[in-house]
Short mmCIF file of C-alpha atoms in Angstrom, two decimals:
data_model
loop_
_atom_site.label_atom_id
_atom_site.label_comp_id
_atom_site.label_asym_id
_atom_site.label_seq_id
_atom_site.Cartn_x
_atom_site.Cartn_y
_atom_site.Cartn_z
CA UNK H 1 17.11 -5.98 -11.59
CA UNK H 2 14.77 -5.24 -8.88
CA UNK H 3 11.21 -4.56 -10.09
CA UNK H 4 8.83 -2.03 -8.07
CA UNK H 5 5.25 -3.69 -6.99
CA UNK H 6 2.11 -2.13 -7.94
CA UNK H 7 -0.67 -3.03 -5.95
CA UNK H 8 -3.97 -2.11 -6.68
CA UNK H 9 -6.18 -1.00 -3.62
CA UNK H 10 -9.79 0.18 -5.03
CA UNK H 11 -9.84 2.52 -7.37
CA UNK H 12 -6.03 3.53 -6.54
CA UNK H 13 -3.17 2.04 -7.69
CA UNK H 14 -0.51 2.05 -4.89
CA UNK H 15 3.31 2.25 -5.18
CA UNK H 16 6.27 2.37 -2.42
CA UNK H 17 9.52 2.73 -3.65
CA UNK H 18 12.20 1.41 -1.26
CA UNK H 19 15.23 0.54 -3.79
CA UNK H 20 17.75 3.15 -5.37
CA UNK H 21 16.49 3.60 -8.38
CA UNK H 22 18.41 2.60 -11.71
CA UNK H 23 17.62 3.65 -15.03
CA UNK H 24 16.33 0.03 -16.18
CA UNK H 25 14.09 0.02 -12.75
CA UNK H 26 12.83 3.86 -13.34
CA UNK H 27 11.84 2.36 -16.65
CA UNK H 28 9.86 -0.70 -15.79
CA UNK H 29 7.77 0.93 -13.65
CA UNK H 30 7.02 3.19 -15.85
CA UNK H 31 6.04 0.73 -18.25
CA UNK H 32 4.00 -1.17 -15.28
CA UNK H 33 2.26 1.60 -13.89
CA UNK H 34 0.98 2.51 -17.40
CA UNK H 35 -0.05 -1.02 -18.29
CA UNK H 36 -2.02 -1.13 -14.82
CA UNK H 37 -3.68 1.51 -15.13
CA UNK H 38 -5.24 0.88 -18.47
CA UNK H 39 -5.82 -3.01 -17.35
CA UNK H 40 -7.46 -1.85 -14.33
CA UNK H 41 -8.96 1.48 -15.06
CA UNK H 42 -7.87 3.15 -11.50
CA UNK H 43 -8.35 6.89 -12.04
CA UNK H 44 -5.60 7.21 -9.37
CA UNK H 45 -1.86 7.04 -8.58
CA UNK H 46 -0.11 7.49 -4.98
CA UNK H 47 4.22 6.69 -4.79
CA UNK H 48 5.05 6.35 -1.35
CA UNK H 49 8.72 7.78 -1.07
CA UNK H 50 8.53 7.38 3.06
CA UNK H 51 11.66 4.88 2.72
CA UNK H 52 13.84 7.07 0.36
CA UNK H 53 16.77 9.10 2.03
CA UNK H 54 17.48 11.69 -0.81
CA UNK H 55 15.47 12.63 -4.29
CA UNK H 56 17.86 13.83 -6.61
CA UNK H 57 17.33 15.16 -10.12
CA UNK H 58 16.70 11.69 -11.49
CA UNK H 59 13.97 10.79 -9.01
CA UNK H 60 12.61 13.81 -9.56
CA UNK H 61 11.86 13.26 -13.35
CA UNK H 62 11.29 9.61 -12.88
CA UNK H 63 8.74 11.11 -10.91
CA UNK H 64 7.29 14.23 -13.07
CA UNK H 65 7.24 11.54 -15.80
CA UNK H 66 5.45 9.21 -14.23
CA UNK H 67 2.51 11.88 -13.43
CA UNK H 68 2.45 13.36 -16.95
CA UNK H 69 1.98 9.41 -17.94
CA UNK H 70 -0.94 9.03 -15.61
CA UNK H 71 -2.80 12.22 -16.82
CA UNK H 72 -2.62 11.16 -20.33
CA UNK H 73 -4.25 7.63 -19.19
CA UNK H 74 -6.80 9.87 -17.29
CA UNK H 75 -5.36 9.47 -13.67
CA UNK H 76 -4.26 11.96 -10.40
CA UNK H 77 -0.79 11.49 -9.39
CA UNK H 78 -0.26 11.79 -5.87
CA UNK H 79 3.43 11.83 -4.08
CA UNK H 80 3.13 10.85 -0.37
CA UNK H 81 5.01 10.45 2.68
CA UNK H 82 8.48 12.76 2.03
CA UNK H 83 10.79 13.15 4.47
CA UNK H 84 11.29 16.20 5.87
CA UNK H 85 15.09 16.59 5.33
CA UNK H 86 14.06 15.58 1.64
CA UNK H 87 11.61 18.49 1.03
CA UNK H 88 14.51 20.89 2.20
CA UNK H 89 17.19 19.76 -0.14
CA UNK H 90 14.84 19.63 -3.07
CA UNK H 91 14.10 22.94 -2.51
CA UNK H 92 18.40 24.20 -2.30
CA UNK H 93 18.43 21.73 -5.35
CA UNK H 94 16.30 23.81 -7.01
CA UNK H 95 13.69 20.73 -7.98
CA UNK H 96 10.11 21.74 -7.64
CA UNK H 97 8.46 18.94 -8.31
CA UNK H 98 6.47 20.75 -11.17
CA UNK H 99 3.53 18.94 -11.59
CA UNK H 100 3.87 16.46 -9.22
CA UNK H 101 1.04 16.81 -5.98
CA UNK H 102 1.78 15.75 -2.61
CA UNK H 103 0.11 14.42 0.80
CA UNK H 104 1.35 14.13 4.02
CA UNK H 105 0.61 10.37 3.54
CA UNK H 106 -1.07 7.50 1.82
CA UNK H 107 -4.73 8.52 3.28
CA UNK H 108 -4.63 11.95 2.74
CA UNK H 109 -3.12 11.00 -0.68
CA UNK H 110 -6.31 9.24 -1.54
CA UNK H 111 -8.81 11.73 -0.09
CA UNK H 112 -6.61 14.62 -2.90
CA UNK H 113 -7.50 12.10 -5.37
CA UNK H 114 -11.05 11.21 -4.61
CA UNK H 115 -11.39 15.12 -4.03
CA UNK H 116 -9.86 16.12 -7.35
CA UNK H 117 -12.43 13.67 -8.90
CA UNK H 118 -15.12 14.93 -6.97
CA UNK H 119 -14.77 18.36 -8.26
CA UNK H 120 -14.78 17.23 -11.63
CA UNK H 121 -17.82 15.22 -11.20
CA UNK H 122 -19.40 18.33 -9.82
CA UNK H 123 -18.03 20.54 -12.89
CA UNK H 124 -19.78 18.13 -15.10
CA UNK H 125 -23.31 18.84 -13.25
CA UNK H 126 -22.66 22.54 -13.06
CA UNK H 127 -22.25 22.13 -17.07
CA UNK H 128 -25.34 19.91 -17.55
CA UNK H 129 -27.48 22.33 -14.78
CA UNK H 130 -26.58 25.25 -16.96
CA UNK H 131 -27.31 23.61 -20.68
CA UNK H 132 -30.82 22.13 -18.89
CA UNK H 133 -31.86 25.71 -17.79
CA UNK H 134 -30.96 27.16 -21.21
CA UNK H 135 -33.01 24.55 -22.45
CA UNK H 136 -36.42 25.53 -20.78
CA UNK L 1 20.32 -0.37 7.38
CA UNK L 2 16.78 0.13 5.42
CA UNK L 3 13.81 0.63 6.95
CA UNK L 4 10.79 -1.25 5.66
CA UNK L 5 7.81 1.48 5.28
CA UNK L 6 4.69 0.74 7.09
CA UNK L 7 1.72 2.27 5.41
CA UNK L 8 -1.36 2.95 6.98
CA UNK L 9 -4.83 2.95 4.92
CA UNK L 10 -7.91 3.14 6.90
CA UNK L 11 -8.24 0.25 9.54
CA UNK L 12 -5.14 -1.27 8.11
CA UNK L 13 -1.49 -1.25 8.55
CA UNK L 14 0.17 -2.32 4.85
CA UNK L 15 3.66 -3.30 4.50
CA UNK L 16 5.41 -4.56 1.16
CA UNK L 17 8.37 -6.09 1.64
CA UNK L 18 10.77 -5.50 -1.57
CA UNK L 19 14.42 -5.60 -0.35
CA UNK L 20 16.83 -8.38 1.42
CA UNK L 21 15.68 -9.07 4.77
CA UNK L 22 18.51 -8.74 7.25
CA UNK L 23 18.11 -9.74 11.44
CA UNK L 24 18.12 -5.81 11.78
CA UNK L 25 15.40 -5.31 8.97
CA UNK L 26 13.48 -7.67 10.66
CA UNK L 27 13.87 -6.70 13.98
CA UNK L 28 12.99 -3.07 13.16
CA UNK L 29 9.66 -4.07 10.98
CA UNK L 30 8.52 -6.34 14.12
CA UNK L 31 8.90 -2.96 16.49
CA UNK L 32 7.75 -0.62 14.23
CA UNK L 33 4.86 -2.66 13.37
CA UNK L 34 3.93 -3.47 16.89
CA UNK L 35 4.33 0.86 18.06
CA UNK L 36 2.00 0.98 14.71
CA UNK L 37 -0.49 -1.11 15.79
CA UNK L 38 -0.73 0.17 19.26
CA UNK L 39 -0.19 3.99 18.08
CA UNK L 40 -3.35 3.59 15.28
CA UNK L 41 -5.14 0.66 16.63
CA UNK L 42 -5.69 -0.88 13.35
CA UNK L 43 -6.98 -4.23 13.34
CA UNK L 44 -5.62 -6.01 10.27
CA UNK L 45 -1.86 -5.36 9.09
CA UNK L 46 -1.27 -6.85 5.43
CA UNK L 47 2.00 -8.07 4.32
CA UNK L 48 2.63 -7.94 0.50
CA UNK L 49 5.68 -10.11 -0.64
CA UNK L 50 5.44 -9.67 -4.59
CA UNK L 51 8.83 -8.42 -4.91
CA UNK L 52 10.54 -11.41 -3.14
CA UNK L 53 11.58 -14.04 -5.55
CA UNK L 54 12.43 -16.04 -2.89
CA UNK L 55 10.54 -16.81 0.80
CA UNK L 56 13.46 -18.85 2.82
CA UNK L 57 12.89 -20.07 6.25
CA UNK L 58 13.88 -16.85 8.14
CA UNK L 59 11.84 -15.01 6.10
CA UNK L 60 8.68 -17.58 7.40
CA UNK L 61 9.70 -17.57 10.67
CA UNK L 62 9.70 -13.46 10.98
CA UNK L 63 6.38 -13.47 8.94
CA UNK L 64 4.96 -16.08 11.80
CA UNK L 65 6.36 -13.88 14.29
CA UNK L 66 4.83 -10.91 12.95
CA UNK L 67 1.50 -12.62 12.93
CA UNK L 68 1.79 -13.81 16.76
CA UNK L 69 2.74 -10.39 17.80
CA UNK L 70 -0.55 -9.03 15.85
CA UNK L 71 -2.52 -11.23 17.61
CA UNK L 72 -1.64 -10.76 20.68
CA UNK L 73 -1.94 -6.73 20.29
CA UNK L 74 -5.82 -7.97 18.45
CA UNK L 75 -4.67 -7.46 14.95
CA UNK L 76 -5.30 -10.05 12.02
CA UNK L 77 -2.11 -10.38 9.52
CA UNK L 78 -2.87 -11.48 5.72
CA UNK L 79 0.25 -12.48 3.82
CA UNK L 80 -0.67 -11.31 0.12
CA UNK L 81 1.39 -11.40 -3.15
CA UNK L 82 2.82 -14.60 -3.21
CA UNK L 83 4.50 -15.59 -6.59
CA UNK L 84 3.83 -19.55 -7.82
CA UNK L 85 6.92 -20.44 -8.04
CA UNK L 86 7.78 -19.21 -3.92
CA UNK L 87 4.74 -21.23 -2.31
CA UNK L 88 6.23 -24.29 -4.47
CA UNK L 89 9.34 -23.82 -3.30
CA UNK L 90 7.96 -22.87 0.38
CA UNK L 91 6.24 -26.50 0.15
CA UNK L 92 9.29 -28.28 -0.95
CA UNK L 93 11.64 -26.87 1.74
CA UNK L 94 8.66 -28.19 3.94
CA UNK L 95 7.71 -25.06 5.27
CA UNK L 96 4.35 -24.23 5.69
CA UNK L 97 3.95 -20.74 7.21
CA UNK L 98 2.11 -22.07 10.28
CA UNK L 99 -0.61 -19.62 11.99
CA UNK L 100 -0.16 -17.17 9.20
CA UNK L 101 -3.46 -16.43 6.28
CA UNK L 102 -2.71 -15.92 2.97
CA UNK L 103 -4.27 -13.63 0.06
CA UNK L 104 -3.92 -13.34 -3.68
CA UNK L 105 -3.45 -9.81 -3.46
CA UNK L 106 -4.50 -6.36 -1.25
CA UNK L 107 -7.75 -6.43 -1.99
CA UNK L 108 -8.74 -9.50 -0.93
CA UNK L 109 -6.70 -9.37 2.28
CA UNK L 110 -8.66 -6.59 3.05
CA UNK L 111 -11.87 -8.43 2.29
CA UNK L 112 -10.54 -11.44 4.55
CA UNK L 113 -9.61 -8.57 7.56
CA UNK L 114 -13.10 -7.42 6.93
CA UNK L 115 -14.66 -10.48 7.07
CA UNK L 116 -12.73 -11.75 10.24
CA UNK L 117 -13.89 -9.00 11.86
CA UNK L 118 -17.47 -9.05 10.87
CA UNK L 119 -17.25 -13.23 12.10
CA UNK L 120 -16.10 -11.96 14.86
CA UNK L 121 -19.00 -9.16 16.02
CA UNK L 122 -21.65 -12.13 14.34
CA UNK L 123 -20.36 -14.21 16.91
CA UNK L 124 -20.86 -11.08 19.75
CA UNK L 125 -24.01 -10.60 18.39
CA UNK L 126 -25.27 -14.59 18.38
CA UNK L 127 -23.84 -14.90 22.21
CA UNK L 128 -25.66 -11.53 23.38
CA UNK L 129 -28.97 -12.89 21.15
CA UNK L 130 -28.32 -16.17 22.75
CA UNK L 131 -28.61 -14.25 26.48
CA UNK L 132 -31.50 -12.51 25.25
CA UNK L 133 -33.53 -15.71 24.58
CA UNK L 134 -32.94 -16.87 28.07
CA UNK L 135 -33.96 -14.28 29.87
CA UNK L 136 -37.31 -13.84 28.15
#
């Protein structure tokens, strides 16, 4: 019963999976992730899949569920560091990843995230710039 | 044969350690670590051990040797993640991870590369001061 480590770095919370992933490990990080991100308020999640050979179906959801869990708690999911060989047999799987972003790896990752935050920062402003010129 | 992901986030090459460590495993990490190191030229490289449950003496010996290679290729190593119940047992076996620093977790081993390097150019900076005074 291997658990997955989270580790928090900033405003990101950071997660490599190296171990085949079982049903009862899929699940505990699920719970984990979730539980760290409301504990620590990081508006950001990157999974490092560098060490994984193959992303089945299984993965795959583990995966898309794992992002639709972060959104709700107000947090970018970010996928980084697939293989090539991976990225061609999801795509003869027929797994999209819908959903799911990706980087190229864990930097890139976090400049997506701080990006996607960015532009919501800045679609805030636009909103407040437009109700403060109807005002005058 | 597993390959231990190393991670690289800004100045710093991170590694988390989550599954058996076997001579090959740990003969591949020191390599790929060291080609890292040289490749980026990252200065701190941050080992996070929260999934092991236990930290036996080969496991401190390749952690110390990871830590002299660093060095030697000007690269400070921070151990981080450590459960209780491992440094007690680490202290009882009598082993006491000679030469290598230790963290709570990520963040403040990258607060500890930070400030080793910032001793370092305070240091620089008193010896060219220092010089300075003479001359004048």
């Amino acid at each position: 019963m291997d658990r997955v480590p989270v580790l928090k770095i900033g405003d990101i919370l950071l997660v490599s999976i190296q171990v085949d992933m079982s049903d009862q490990t899929a699940v505990m990080l699920q719970e984990d992730l979730a539980e760290r991100i409301v504990a620590t308020g990081c508006h950001g999640v990157i999974i490092d899949i560098t060490a994984l050979d193959i992303v089945d179906s299984f993965v795959g959801r583990m995966l898309s569920t794992i992002a639709s869990i972060s959104k709700v708690l107000d947090a970018e999911t970010v996928v980084v560091g697939m293989r090539p060989a991976v990225a061609i047999t999801l795509v003869e799987l027929g797994l999209s990843l819908n959903g799911i972003r990706t980087a190229l790896n864990v930097e890139r990752g976090m400049e997506l995230i701080a990006t996607a935050r960015a532009d919501e920062w800045v679609m805030d402003d636009v909103d407040e710039d437009t109700e403060t010129t109807a005002t005058t």
